[in-house]
Amino acid sequence: MFRRRGRKPAGILVLVLMLSTLLAACGGGTSGGASGENKENGSAQQTEENTSTALTGTIEIDGSSTLHPLTEAVAEEFGAANPDVRIPIGTGGTGAGFKRFNNSEIAVSNASRPIKDSEAEEAKANGITYHEVLVAYDGLSVVVNPSNEFVDKLTVDELKKIYEPNSTVKTWADVREGWPAEEIKIYSPGTDHGTFDYFTEAINGEAQASRNDSQITFSADTNAVVQGVAGDKNSIGYFGFSFYEENQDKLKLVPIDNGTATVAPSMETIKDNSYAPLSRPLLLYVNDKELERPEVSAFMNFYLENAASLAGEVGFVPLQDDQYKAEKDKLAK
Amino acid sequence: MEQLNLGDSKGINRRRRSDQTLHIIFLACTSIGILALMALIVTIVTDGIFRLSPDLFTNYPSRIADKAGLKSPIVGTIYLLLLMAPLSFILGVGAAIFLEEYAGRSRWVRLIQLNISTLAGVPSIIYGILGLAIFVRGMNLGRSLLSGVLTMTLLVLPIIIVAAQEALRAVPKNRRDASYALGATKWQTVSSAVLPSAIPGIMTGVILALSRAIGETAPLIMIGALTYVAFLPENLLDSFTVMPIQIFNWISRPSEAFHELAASGIILLLIMLFIMNIIAVWIRNKYSKNI
Amino acid sequence: MNKTSPVAVNTKSMTFRRSKTRISDKIIPILLGLCALLSVFTTIGIVYTLLQESVIFFKEVPVWSFLTGTTWSPILPPKEFGVLPLLGGTLLITGIAILFAVPIGLACAIYLNEYAPARVRGVVKPVLEVLAGVPTIVYGYFALETVTPFLQKIFPNMGIFNALSAGIVVGIMVLPMISSLSEDAMRAVPKSLRHGAYALGATRFEVALKIVLPAALSGVVSSFVLAFSRAIGETMIVTVAAGATPQLTLNPLESIQTMTSYIVQVSMGDVPRGTIEYGTIFAVGLTLFVITFLLNILAQWVARRFREEY
C-alpha cells in the first residue's frame, strides 16, 4: 500500500502540469496573434511626435457613455498604431467621470455636457488644472417604438409634459388629444449621465429635474433604453444620436417642434444648429499634469486629427477642420 | 396520513390508473428541466455558432462587431484562474486539513463549520461588495487583477473547503493508524498517508469550484472590471476584464451582431467549463478505484 | 503543490526526525488553523464592511423609514429611501421562481427515485448537474433572447423587461438544486420502509407520497429554503432581463428592480466614496445579506431538527 502510494501524487503532478500547459497554450495561442494585428492601420494618421519613439504607458479614461463610442474608436485606432499604450475606458457616466477626474484617478474624462461649476470648483480645490477640448456635436434623439403609428412629432412642451417632475401624463391621450389611451412606458438614461442632465435642462428648464415614479425607467446603461423602447409598444425614450444611428431599424425617430420649426436630428440639422434645443457639444477634459506625458498628448492630438473621420462612423457630427486646428492649438498652450 | 386503503379491486384499478397518470406527469416534469437545457443550448448555438472563428482569440473587443474578439477577456479569465488556483487550493485545503485532522469537536470548531456552510450560501454580489470595500478601496489596490483574484478566492473558498473535507473524510482510518504505528508524527501522517489518497477528491472539488468562479459576473462588476480593455494585463495591478463581463457588455448592446458575439462568447465559456468538468470527472474516475 | 514522500521512518536518524517533528508539529497546526480562521475573518469582514458603511447611511436615513418606505428613489429629488420596492421586486422574482421550480423539482426527484429505470437516472442526473453549472450570465442571455420573445407572443402587452421571464429563468436555475438535494434526501430513506409498503400492496405513487416524502421531508424542505435563498441572491439574470424600475407591484408583466440588480446598476458607474449612493449599496447589501443568512441558517436547522430517525 505504501509503495504504490508514492506514485499517485506524481500522477497528479503530471496532471496539474498538463492542465497548466494547456491553459498556458490557450494563453499563448491568444497572445501569439498580437504582433500580426497592427498591419492594418493604414487609415489612421500618424502624428509627427510619435513616429520616432515607441510610446508606452497607460491612459485611464472614464465618463460619458454617449461619447464612449467615439473615444473607443479613437483608442482602438491609436492602440493599433501604438500597441504599447494601454487605454482602459470606463462608461460610468459624465458625472461619475468628473468625480474620478477630480480624484486624479483618470487622465481624461469623457463629457456629454460642459463641466458644472461645482465640479470645476472641486477640481480647483484638489489642485487640478485641465484643458477642455471640444471634439464633436451630438443631437439628443427622441424615439418611440416603430409600431407606434400616431406620433408624428412632439413639441418641446409635450416633451416637458411627459418628462417634467410630478408629471400627470399617464397615457398617450394625456399628451395630445386624440392619441390612444395607452399607458406610456417612459425610458431615460440614468441620473449619472450627461445626456440626462442635458435633456432635463433643455426640456424641463433645470438639470436633474425629472419625473420620478414607476412609469419611468432610468437605466445606467443607455443600451437598455434602446432595448426598452424597441421592445415596448407604447414607449418613449431619448439618447445620443449615435445610439439611434446604430439601431435605426428598431426605433422610430420623432421630429421636435421647437416653436419655430419642426426638425428631426440628422448630420445636417445638428451641424447647422437648426435642431434645437437638443443639440449639444461633446467634450474631453484632460488633466494638465497628465498632458505632460508624451503618450497623453500624442493621444489627444491623435484624437483631434481623427475625430472628423471617426465621428461620422459612430453617429456624431464632426467640427469644421479649422475648429479642430483651433482645439489643437489650445492644447499646445 | 391516512390509512392505505387496500383490498377492494375497484380501488386497486383506480389507484393503478392514478399511478400511471402520475408517472406520466412526473416524467413530463423531469423533461422540462431537460427541455430547458436543450432550448438554452440550441438558442446559444444557433445564435453564436457562425461567429466562432479564430478571430475571437486574436482580436480585442471592438466597436465594429465584425472585428470584435475576446482576446483580452479570454486571457483575463485564464490569468484569474491561474492565480486563483494555487491560492484557493492552499488556503482551502489547509482549512480542511485543520478541521478534519487537527481540530477536535469543540463548540468553536462546530461554529467554524457552520460559518463555512453559511458562507457557501452568501450571494456572490455580497462578495463583490466586500471586495469593493476592502481590496479596491480599503487596501487601495484599485480595480486591478489582484483585487479580482482576492475577491474570487474568498468566494470559492467555502466550496473548496467543504469538498476537501469530504475527500479527507473518505480516507479510511486504517491508513492513519498504520502510519502512526510506524512511528510517524501527526503532520507526517497527514502529509504522507492521508493527503495523497485524498488529493484526487480534493482536485475534483477545486476544479469544480474554479469552474464556478470563471462564470461569475456580479462580483467582478462590483469591483469594476472595465468596459473596454484592449490590452493584456501585465502585472497584478493592471486593469483587466473577463469573459462573462464582456459577454454581459455585448448582451446589453442593442444591435443583433453583438448579441451573436455574446452567444459565441458564451459558447467558448461553456466549452471551457466543459473541459474543466471533464478533467474533474476523469480525475475522480481514475483515482477512485484504488483507495 | 503537493510535496509528499513516503514516510521512510527507519532510514532517518531519530534526533533529526525529532527536531523536525517539533517544529512541524508546532507551527503547522497554527498555519492550518489560520487557514480555517480565514473563513471566520471573511464573515467578520462582510459584516463589518456592510455595517460600517450602512451606519453612515442610516445616520442620514432612519432605519425605520428605510424598511417601511414604499418609494425608492436614491438619486433624483424628491429623494426617497424606502427599500420595499426593491424587496418587493426581489420577492416577486423569487416567488415566480419557486412556484416554477418547487413542483417541477419535486416531481423530478420523485420520478428519479421511484419510477426511473437506472439507465434513465444515469442520464438525467448529470444533465441536471450541467444545468446547475451554467453561469448565470448565460441564463440572462437566454431569458432576454428566448424566453421573453416567447412570452410576448402570449402576453402581447408585456414589456421587453419584465419580472415573469426573469422569474421563470431563475426557477430553471434553482431547479437542479431542488431536484438533486430532494433526491438525495429520498435516497437516504431506508429500502425496508419501501418494501414494507409495497408488500402491503401500495402503488409507487403511494409509496412516494405517503412513505418516502414524509420520511425525507426535512431534506426536501431544506432544499426549498436553500433554493429560495439562492433565488433571492441571484444577480445577473434579473439585471439582464427584469429591467430597472423599482416599484411595488404584483404584476409579473411589469419591469421591476431587485436588490441585487440595484446594486449592480449603481456600481456600473464608479460610485465615489462617502456619497449617499455609495451608502445605499451597503444598506441594500446588508438587507440582502441578513435575509439570505437567516434563510441559510434556517435551512440547516430544518435539515437537522426534523431528521427522521429510522
mmCIF file with all atom_site columns, C-alpha atoms in Angstrom, chain B residues 76-186:
data_model
loop_
_atom_site.group_PDB
_atom_site.id
_atom_site.type_symbol
_atom_site.label_atom_id
_atom_site.label_alt_id
_atom_site.label_comp_id
_atom_site.label_asym_id
_atom_site.label_entity_id
_atom_site.label_seq_id
_atom_site.pdbx_PDB_ins_code
_atom_site.Cartn_x
_atom_site.Cartn_y
_atom_site.Cartn_z
_atom_site.occupancy
_atom_site.B_iso_or_equiv
_atom_site.pdbx_formal_charge
_atom_site.auth_seq_id
_atom_site.auth_comp_id
_atom_site.auth_asym_id
_atom_site.auth_atom_id
_atom_site.pdbx_PDB_model_num
ATOM 1   C CA . GLY B 1 76  ? -8.014  37.804 -18.293 1.00 0.00 ? 76  GLY B CA 1
ATOM 2   C CA . THR B 1 77  ? -10.089 34.770 -17.373 1.00 0.00 ? 77  THR B CA 1
ATOM 3   C CA . ILE B 1 78  ? -7.090  32.461 -17.719 1.00 0.00 ? 78  ILE B CA 1
ATOM 4   C CA . TYR B 1 79  ? -4.907  34.719 -15.578 1.00 0.00 ? 79  TYR B CA 1
ATOM 5   C CA . LEU B 1 80  ? -7.637  34.872 -12.981 1.00 0.00 ? 80  LEU B CA 1
ATOM 6   C CA . LEU B 1 81  ? -7.796  31.078 -12.968 1.00 0.00 ? 81  LEU B CA 1
ATOM 7   C CA . LEU B 1 82  ? -4.052  30.541 -12.781 1.00 0.00 ? 82  LEU B CA 1
ATOM 8   C CA . LEU B 1 83  ? -3.697  32.984 -9.912  1.00 0.00 ? 83  LEU B CA 1
ATOM 9   C CA . MET B 1 84  ? -6.742  31.792 -8.026  1.00 0.00 ? 84  MET B CA 1
ATOM 10  C CA . ALA B 1 85  ? -5.992  28.095 -8.343  1.00 0.00 ? 85  ALA B CA 1
ATOM 11  C CA . PRO B 1 86  ? -2.886  27.836 -6.129  1.00 0.00 ? 86  PRO B CA 1
ATOM 12  C CA . LEU B 1 87  ? -4.119  30.444 -3.671  1.00 0.00 ? 87  LEU B CA 1
ATOM 13  C CA . SER B 1 88  ? -7.534  28.916 -3.123  1.00 0.00 ? 88  SER B CA 1
ATOM 14  C CA . PHE B 1 89  ? -6.071  25.401 -3.173  1.00 0.00 ? 89  PHE B CA 1
ATOM 15  C CA . ILE B 1 90  ? -3.584  26.091 -0.402  1.00 0.00 ? 90  ILE B CA 1
ATOM 16  C CA . LEU B 1 91  ? -5.975  28.063 1.777   1.00 0.00 ? 91  LEU B CA 1
ATOM 17  C CA . GLY B 1 92  ? -8.912  25.759 1.212   1.00 0.00 ? 92  GLY B CA 1
ATOM 18  C CA . VAL B 1 93  ? -7.046  22.511 1.720   1.00 0.00 ? 93  VAL B CA 1
ATOM 19  C CA . GLY B 1 94  ? -5.233  23.963 4.730   1.00 0.00 ? 94  GLY B CA 1
ATOM 20  C CA . ALA B 1 95  ? -8.512  24.858 6.370   1.00 0.00 ? 95  ALA B CA 1
ATOM 21  C CA . ALA B 1 96  ? -9.982  21.461 5.536   1.00 0.00 ? 96  ALA B CA 1
ATOM 22  C CA . ILE B 1 97  ? -6.992  19.593 6.999   1.00 0.00 ? 97  ILE B CA 1
ATOM 23  C CA . PHE B 1 98  ? -7.220  21.649 10.148  1.00 0.00 ? 98  PHE B CA 1
ATOM 24  C CA . LEU B 1 99  ? -10.904 20.974 10.577  1.00 0.00 ? 99  LEU B CA 1
ATOM 25  C CA . GLU B 1 100 ? -10.717 17.287 9.746   1.00 0.00 ? 100 GLU B CA 1
ATOM 26  C CA . GLU B 1 101 ? -7.394  16.206 11.235  1.00 0.00 ? 101 GLU B CA 1
ATOM 27  C CA . TYR B 1 102 ? -6.342  18.674 13.892  1.00 0.00 ? 102 TYR B CA 1
ATOM 28  C CA . ALA B 1 103 ? -9.402  20.290 15.370  1.00 0.00 ? 103 ALA B CA 1
ATOM 29  C CA . GLY B 1 104 ? -11.394 18.382 17.902  1.00 0.00 ? 104 GLY B CA 1
ATOM 30  C CA . ARG B 1 105 ? -15.116 18.552 18.035  1.00 0.00 ? 105 ARG B CA 1
ATOM 31  C CA . SER B 1 106 ? -15.333 21.556 20.301  1.00 0.00 ? 106 SER B CA 1
ATOM 32  C CA . ARG B 1 107 ? -18.029 24.160 20.068  1.00 0.00 ? 107 ARG B CA 1
ATOM 33  C CA . TRP B 1 108 ? -15.682 26.563 18.250  1.00 0.00 ? 108 TRP B CA 1
ATOM 34  C CA . VAL B 1 109 ? -14.992 24.077 15.549  1.00 0.00 ? 109 VAL B CA 1
ATOM 35  C CA . ARG B 1 110 ? -18.683 23.453 15.074  1.00 0.00 ? 110 ARG B CA 1
ATOM 36  C CA . LEU B 1 111 ? -19.178 27.185 14.806  1.00 0.00 ? 111 LEU B CA 1
ATOM 37  C CA . ILE B 1 112 ? -16.466 27.494 12.160  1.00 0.00 ? 112 ILE B CA 1
ATOM 38  C CA . GLN B 1 113 ? -18.079 24.614 10.331  1.00 0.00 ? 113 GLN B CA 1
ATOM 39  C CA . LEU B 1 114 ? -21.476 26.269 10.434  1.00 0.00 ? 114 LEU B CA 1
ATOM 40  C CA . ASN B 1 115 ? -19.906 29.516 9.335   1.00 0.00 ? 115 ASN B CA 1
ATOM 41  C CA . ILE B 1 116 ? -18.328 27.870 6.294   1.00 0.00 ? 116 ILE B CA 1
ATOM 42  C CA . SER B 1 117 ? -21.529 26.242 5.154   1.00 0.00 ? 117 SER B CA 1
ATOM 43  C CA . THR B 1 118 ? -23.359 29.529 5.563   1.00 0.00 ? 118 THR B CA 1
ATOM 44  C CA . LEU B 1 119 ? -20.688 31.402 3.634   1.00 0.00 ? 119 LEU B CA 1
ATOM 45  C CA . ALA B 1 120 ? -21.240 28.992 0.771   1.00 0.00 ? 120 ALA B CA 1
ATOM 46  C CA . GLY B 1 121 ? -24.778 30.328 0.566   1.00 0.00 ? 121 GLY B CA 1
ATOM 47  C CA . VAL B 1 122 ? -23.945 34.039 0.629   1.00 0.00 ? 122 VAL B CA 1
ATOM 48  C CA . PRO B 1 123 ? -24.912 35.684 -2.678  1.00 0.00 ? 123 PRO B CA 1
ATOM 49  C CA . SER B 1 124 ? -21.883 36.358 -4.834  1.00 0.00 ? 124 SER B CA 1
ATOM 50  C CA . ILE B 1 125 ? -22.692 40.031 -5.131  1.00 0.00 ? 125 ILE B CA 1
ATOM 51  C CA . ILE B 1 126 ? -22.060 40.375 -1.398  1.00 0.00 ? 126 ILE B CA 1
ATOM 52  C CA . TYR B 1 127 ? -18.518 39.166 -2.037  1.00 0.00 ? 127 TYR B CA 1
ATOM 53  C CA . GLY B 1 128 ? -18.349 41.861 -4.694  1.00 0.00 ? 128 GLY B CA 1
ATOM 54  C CA . ILE B 1 129 ? -19.300 44.469 -2.109  1.00 0.00 ? 129 ILE B CA 1
ATOM 55  C CA . LEU B 1 130 ? -16.682 43.050 0.243   1.00 0.00 ? 130 LEU B CA 1
ATOM 56  C CA . GLY B 1 131 ? -14.056 43.224 -2.499  1.00 0.00 ? 131 GLY B CA 1
ATOM 57  C CA . LEU B 1 132 ? -15.051 46.776 -3.369  1.00 0.00 ? 132 LEU B CA 1
ATOM 58  C CA . ALA B 1 133 ? -14.823 47.952 0.223   1.00 0.00 ? 133 ALA B CA 1
ATOM 59  C CA . ILE B 1 134 ? -11.745 46.051 1.358   1.00 0.00 ? 134 ILE B CA 1
ATOM 60  C CA . PHE B 1 135 ? -9.498  45.429 -1.645  1.00 0.00 ? 135 PHE B CA 1
ATOM 61  C CA . VAL B 1 136 ? -10.402 48.186 -4.116  1.00 0.00 ? 136 VAL B CA 1
ATOM 62  C CA . ARG B 1 137 ? -10.899 50.988 -1.607  1.00 0.00 ? 137 ARG B CA 1
ATOM 63  C CA . GLY B 1 138 ? -9.529  49.866 1.728   1.00 0.00 ? 138 GLY B CA 1
ATOM 64  C CA . MET B 1 139 ? -6.217  48.460 0.535   1.00 0.00 ? 139 MET B CA 1
ATOM 65  C CA . ASN B 1 140 ? -6.135  50.816 -2.422  1.00 0.00 ? 140 ASN B CA 1
ATOM 66  C CA . LEU B 1 141 ? -5.489  48.042 -4.906  1.00 0.00 ? 141 LEU B CA 1
ATOM 67  C CA . GLY B 1 142 ? -7.840  49.743 -7.346  1.00 0.00 ? 142 GLY B CA 1
ATOM 68  C CA . ARG B 1 143 ? -9.782  47.910 -9.991  1.00 0.00 ? 143 ARG B CA 1
ATOM 69  C CA . SER B 1 144 ? -6.950  45.524 -10.576 1.00 0.00 ? 144 SER B CA 1
ATOM 70  C CA . LEU B 1 145 ? -6.405  41.895 -11.393 1.00 0.00 ? 145 LEU B CA 1
ATOM 71  C CA . LEU B 1 146 ? -5.222  41.415 -7.808  1.00 0.00 ? 146 LEU B CA 1
ATOM 72  C CA . SER B 1 147 ? -8.499  42.735 -6.397  1.00 0.00 ? 147 SER B CA 1
ATOM 73  C CA . GLY B 1 148 ? -10.324 40.334 -8.671  1.00 0.00 ? 148 GLY B CA 1
ATOM 74  C CA . VAL B 1 149 ? -8.210  37.360 -7.653  1.00 0.00 ? 149 VAL B CA 1
ATOM 75  C CA . LEU B 1 150 ? -8.584  38.030 -3.933  1.00 0.00 ? 150 LEU B CA 1
ATOM 76  C CA . THR B 1 151 ? -12.323 38.608 -4.164  1.00 0.00 ? 151 THR B CA 1
ATOM 77  C CA . MET B 1 152 ? -12.894 35.468 -6.195  1.00 0.00 ? 152 MET B CA 1
ATOM 78  C CA . THR B 1 153 ? -10.658 33.418 -3.890  1.00 0.00 ? 153 THR B CA 1
ATOM 79  C CA . LEU B 1 154 ? -12.792 34.350 -0.908  1.00 0.00 ? 154 LEU B CA 1
ATOM 80  C CA . LEU B 1 155 ? -15.842 33.462 -2.960  1.00 0.00 ? 155 LEU B CA 1
ATOM 81  C CA . VAL B 1 156 ? -14.757 29.916 -3.810  1.00 0.00 ? 156 VAL B CA 1
ATOM 82  C CA . LEU B 1 157 ? -13.039 29.075 -0.522  1.00 0.00 ? 157 LEU B CA 1
ATOM 83  C CA . PRO B 1 158 ? -16.127 27.748 1.284   1.00 0.00 ? 158 PRO B CA 1
ATOM 84  C CA . ILE B 1 159 ? -16.946 25.452 -1.632  1.00 0.00 ? 159 ILE B CA 1
ATOM 85  C CA . ILE B 1 160 ? -13.393 24.155 -1.792  1.00 0.00 ? 160 ILE B CA 1
ATOM 86  C CA . ILE B 1 161 ? -13.182 23.625 1.967   1.00 0.00 ? 161 ILE B CA 1
ATOM 87  C CA . VAL B 1 162 ? -16.367 21.568 2.017   1.00 0.00 ? 162 VAL B CA 1
ATOM 88  C CA . ALA B 1 163 ? -15.223 19.463 -0.948  1.00 0.00 ? 163 ALA B CA 1
ATOM 89  C CA . ALA B 1 164 ? -11.778 18.914 0.552   1.00 0.00 ? 164 ALA B CA 1
ATOM 90  C CA . GLN B 1 165 ? -13.266 17.911 3.890   1.00 0.00 ? 165 GLN B CA 1
ATOM 91  C CA . GLU B 1 166 ? -15.404 15.300 2.215   1.00 0.00 ? 166 GLU B CA 1
ATOM 92  C CA . ALA B 1 167 ? -12.371 13.936 0.418   1.00 0.00 ? 167 ALA B CA 1
ATOM 93  C CA . LEU B 1 168 ? -10.391 13.741 3.655   1.00 0.00 ? 168 LEU B CA 1
ATOM 94  C CA . ARG B 1 169 ? -13.268 12.086 5.424   1.00 0.00 ? 169 ARG B CA 1
ATOM 95  C CA . ALA B 1 170 ? -13.336 9.384  2.768   1.00 0.00 ? 170 ALA B CA 1
ATOM 96  C CA . VAL B 1 171 ? -9.796  8.294  3.613   1.00 0.00 ? 171 VAL B CA 1
ATOM 97  C CA . PRO B 1 172 ? -10.039 5.060  5.594   1.00 0.00 ? 172 PRO B CA 1
ATOM 98  C CA . LYS B 1 173 ? -8.961  5.299  9.196   1.00 0.00 ? 173 LYS B CA 1
ATOM 99  C CA . ASN B 1 174 ? -6.591  2.356  8.904   1.00 0.00 ? 174 ASN B CA 1
ATOM 100 C CA . ARG B 1 175 ? -4.204  4.373  6.757   1.00 0.00 ? 175 ARG B CA 1
ATOM 101 C CA . ARG B 1 176 ? -3.760  6.794  9.598   1.00 0.00 ? 176 ARG B CA 1
ATOM 102 C CA . ASP B 1 177 ? -3.379  4.003  12.114  1.00 0.00 ? 177 ASP B CA 1
ATOM 103 C CA . ALA B 1 178 ? -0.769  2.276  10.008  1.00 0.00 ? 178 ALA B CA 1
ATOM 104 C CA . SER B 1 179 ? 1.189   5.472  9.685   1.00 0.00 ? 179 SER B CA 1
ATOM 105 C CA . TYR B 1 180 ? 1.136   6.125  13.414  1.00 0.00 ? 180 TYR B CA 1
ATOM 106 C CA . ALA B 1 181 ? 2.124   2.548  14.053  1.00 0.00 ? 181 ALA B CA 1
ATOM 107 C CA . LEU B 1 182 ? 5.261   3.137  12.053  1.00 0.00 ? 182 LEU B CA 1
ATOM 108 C CA . GLY B 1 183 ? 6.140   6.000  14.370  1.00 0.00 ? 183 GLY B CA 1
ATOM 109 C CA . ALA B 1 184 ? 5.113   8.879  12.151  1.00 0.00 ? 184 ALA B CA 1
ATOM 110 C CA . THR B 1 185 ? 4.094   12.164 13.695  1.00 0.00 ? 185 THR B CA 1
ATOM 111 C CA . LYS B 1 186 ? 0.762   13.807 13.159  1.00 0.00 ? 186 LYS B CA 1
#
